[in-house]
């Protein structure tokens, strides 16, 4: 098999209206002490594809007490060198997905993946500079603009024979998703349009989506396609399974 996916679990966090991500460990912390908060996991994915390394989103970019980027440590634990990552595919640029594109080294910003091409929807890049939302950290993108290999894509299409991208909007105006195949297996990364398996099981309109109705409809559509085409789905914010296949029982989705 020439397609393999590693979950790079960065941690569990609570986030409130301030958009600050605060580490949350249920063994130590109490949910009641974090009123009006969402509780989420953050987990980018490392994909081995025909001998190449591809990263799907980059997490928050938090480091341990010694200044080591959690993302780098997780890539090493999976048996790889962060410098060997060739491509970073970004679903969108909210901080919990893009913070790890760079990291702090002794007070100085550095590229986390100096040998990689960062692939971003052009509209999302423009939104990141013009938006007043605190979800976008412009200093990161200004550094990238000067120092990184950037590839801007528009709409939906194919990046390579194995990697397709699809413009979805819905979660934010210029969100995109990715489908990766080695010819046999298929892996789907839905970013924040399909961030958790539970969102397939119960239908709802989320307040945190730019267009909640469209996001709900897309989840249904991607769920059906995942069943029909036997996709392995990757769930960036899942509290349960980060990678799973989907089945349909009567009119309901079932996570395998």
XYZ file of C-alpha atoms in Angstrom:
256
model
C 0.000 0.000 0.000
C 1.457 3.357 -1.021
C -1.016 5.547 0.913
C -0.785 5.726 4.685
C -2.068 8.344 7.140
C -0.704 9.267 10.577
C -2.805 11.303 13.041
C -0.692 14.015 14.688
C -2.659 14.729 17.865
C -1.719 18.184 19.162
C -4.044 18.172 22.162
C -7.487 19.048 23.528
C -8.504 22.662 24.021
C -11.332 24.887 25.105
C -12.113 28.014 23.102
C -14.547 30.810 23.907
C -15.555 34.095 22.242
C -12.002 35.421 22.691
C -10.867 32.769 20.135
C -8.001 31.784 22.476
C -7.234 28.034 22.579
C -6.566 26.969 26.163
C -5.263 23.414 26.846
C -7.969 21.239 28.414
C -7.229 17.943 30.143
C -10.433 16.343 31.536
C -8.296 14.573 34.176
C -7.276 17.952 35.633
C -9.717 20.589 34.372
C -13.482 21.004 34.820
C -15.724 21.954 31.907
C -17.873 24.052 34.282
C -14.864 26.302 34.897
C -14.823 27.211 31.197
C -18.346 28.607 30.620
C -19.564 29.306 27.047
C -16.629 27.327 25.627
C -16.328 24.831 22.799
C -14.152 21.804 23.599
C -12.173 20.462 20.662
C -9.272 18.270 19.721
C -6.703 19.514 17.227
C -5.016 16.953 14.989
C -3.287 17.546 11.653
C -2.536 14.529 9.474
C 0.683 13.329 7.854
C 0.130 11.415 4.617
C 2.662 9.050 3.078
C 1.864 8.967 -0.633
C 4.089 7.001 -3.002
C 7.199 7.860 -0.980
C 6.290 11.541 -0.495
C 5.192 13.264 2.724
C 2.163 15.563 2.690
C 0.764 17.466 5.671
C -2.944 18.280 5.984
C -3.307 21.527 7.980
C -0.785 22.469 10.663
C -2.508 22.803 14.035
C -2.014 25.642 16.506
C 1.772 25.611 16.390
C 2.194 25.240 20.162
C 5.544 24.095 21.596
C 6.621 22.181 24.694
C 8.577 23.711 27.608
C 11.850 23.174 25.743
C 10.605 25.081 22.706
C 10.045 21.981 20.542
C 7.041 22.286 18.237
C 4.484 19.571 19.167
C 3.836 19.083 15.452
C 7.521 18.378 14.759
C 7.711 15.988 17.726
C 4.639 14.097 16.492
C 6.091 13.794 12.989
C 9.308 12.403 14.496
C 7.300 9.963 16.653
C 5.672 8.718 13.436
C 9.194 7.979 12.166
C 9.812 10.937 9.845
C 11.793 14.157 9.614
C 9.747 17.415 9.422
C 12.208 18.723 6.820
C 11.103 15.930 4.474
C 7.515 17.244 4.235
C 7.102 18.246 0.559
C 3.610 19.719 0.572
C 1.344 21.378 3.153
C -2.304 21.358 2.046
C -4.404 23.992 3.841
C -8.183 23.592 4.137
C -8.378 27.202 5.384
C -6.329 29.656 7.427
C -8.073 29.956 10.804
C -5.429 29.940 13.538
C -6.198 26.430 14.859
C -5.373 25.097 11.369
C -2.580 27.467 10.314
C -0.635 28.346 13.500
C 1.856 25.526 12.892
C 2.886 26.791 9.454
C 5.524 28.732 11.422
C 7.086 28.384 14.865
C 9.049 30.426 17.356
C 12.788 29.785 17.701
C 14.305 31.919 20.493
C 11.826 34.711 19.871
C 12.214 34.594 16.088
C 9.611 33.307 13.621
C 10.761 30.430 11.388
C 9.070 28.287 8.720
C 8.006 24.962 10.212
C 8.415 23.227 6.837
C 11.146 25.067 4.921
C 11.277 22.528 2.080
C 7.514 22.310 1.537
C 5.156 24.078 -0.828
C 2.184 25.547 1.055
C -1.012 25.074 -0.994
C -3.765 27.618 -0.277
C -6.987 28.819 -1.935
C -6.259 32.278 -3.342
C -9.542 33.686 -1.997
C -8.716 32.400 1.497
C -5.282 34.037 1.353
C -6.863 37.379 0.389
C -9.522 36.961 3.100
C -6.818 36.324 5.700
C -5.342 39.779 5.042
C -8.611 41.712 4.726
C -10.767 40.036 7.410
C -11.287 41.686 10.780
C -11.783 38.252 12.413
C -9.331 37.347 15.176
C -9.297 33.802 13.715
C -6.719 35.041 11.177
C -3.220 35.862 12.466
C -1.867 38.159 9.763
C 1.717 38.169 11.089
C 1.994 34.478 10.110
C 0.877 35.145 6.537
C 3.137 38.173 6.143
C 6.098 35.970 7.161
C 4.990 33.246 4.755
C 4.683 35.729 1.924
C 8.348 36.690 2.334
C 9.831 33.275 3.135
C 7.736 30.325 1.966
C 7.103 28.525 -1.287
C 3.415 29.311 -1.836
C 1.072 27.804 -4.414
C -2.303 29.483 -4.834
C -5.154 27.496 -6.319
C -8.640 28.605 -7.316
C -11.971 26.800 -7.324
C -11.884 22.995 -7.620
C -9.437 20.861 -9.559
C -6.461 18.526 -9.476
C -3.162 19.369 -7.864
C -1.536 16.142 -9.101
C -2.863 12.848 -10.480
C -3.335 11.676 -6.868
C -4.576 14.871 -5.159
C -7.869 16.652 -5.913
C -9.207 19.748 -4.176
C -12.786 20.957 -3.976
C -13.905 24.491 -3.139
C -16.699 24.314 -0.547
C -16.998 27.619 1.297
C -19.566 26.986 4.088
C -17.325 26.970 7.171
C -15.624 30.149 5.980
C -16.126 31.793 2.554
C -13.090 30.154 0.876
C -12.783 26.763 2.612
C -11.615 23.738 0.599
C -11.398 19.961 1.064
C -9.001 17.350 -0.354
C -9.307 13.837 -1.790
C -6.109 11.794 -2.062
C -5.781 8.428 -3.829
C -2.989 6.046 -4.773
C -5.260 4.404 -7.363
C -6.613 1.863 -4.870
C -7.318 3.609 -1.564
C -8.992 6.992 -1.128
C -8.554 9.415 1.759
C -10.849 12.409 2.289
C -9.927 15.438 4.387
C -12.963 17.625 5.031
C -11.270 20.258 7.205
C -13.931 22.118 9.188
C -16.801 21.237 6.856
C -16.557 17.679 8.231
C -14.469 18.056 11.408
C -16.005 15.280 13.549
C -17.675 11.925 12.778
C -20.557 12.803 15.121
C -21.559 15.582 12.707
C -22.545 12.926 10.158
C -24.805 11.178 12.644
C -26.869 14.165 13.759
C -27.955 16.925 11.414
C -27.629 20.463 12.708
C -26.764 23.998 11.653
C -23.685 25.214 13.537
C -23.375 28.838 14.616
C -19.615 28.744 14.083
C -20.018 28.189 10.322
C -20.163 31.093 7.875
C -23.047 29.315 6.087
C -24.370 26.701 8.514
C -27.075 25.337 6.205
C -24.626 24.793 3.355
C -22.141 23.124 5.743
C -24.897 20.755 6.945
C -25.844 19.899 3.336
C -22.197 19.330 2.391
C -21.701 16.947 5.325
C -24.626 14.886 4.025
C -23.244 14.950 0.474
C -19.699 13.995 1.522
C -21.079 11.277 3.804
C -22.929 9.687 0.886
C -19.888 9.916 -1.369
C -17.704 8.414 1.379
C -20.041 5.407 1.556
C -20.361 4.987 -2.227
C -16.657 5.426 -3.001
C -15.220 3.812 0.160
C -13.322 6.862 1.390
C -11.372 6.835 4.612
C -12.391 10.114 6.263
C -9.986 12.167 8.389
C -11.573 14.173 11.226
C -9.459 17.128 12.338
C -11.419 17.967 15.514
C -12.714 14.526 16.489
C -12.933 13.545 20.145
C -13.425 9.869 19.206
C -12.097 8.442 15.912
C -9.688 10.547 13.879
C -9.786 8.178 10.873
C -12.811 6.113 9.871
C -14.804 4.606 7.055
C -18.511 5.418 6.766
C -21.398 3.004 6.241
C -25.091 3.658 5.786
C -27.755 1.800 7.747
C -31.311 2.534 6.562
C -31.182 6.336 6.325
C -28.437 6.896 8.907
C -24.666 7.087 8.695
C -22.596 4.732 10.789
C -18.943 5.286 11.686
C -16.805 2.173 11.197
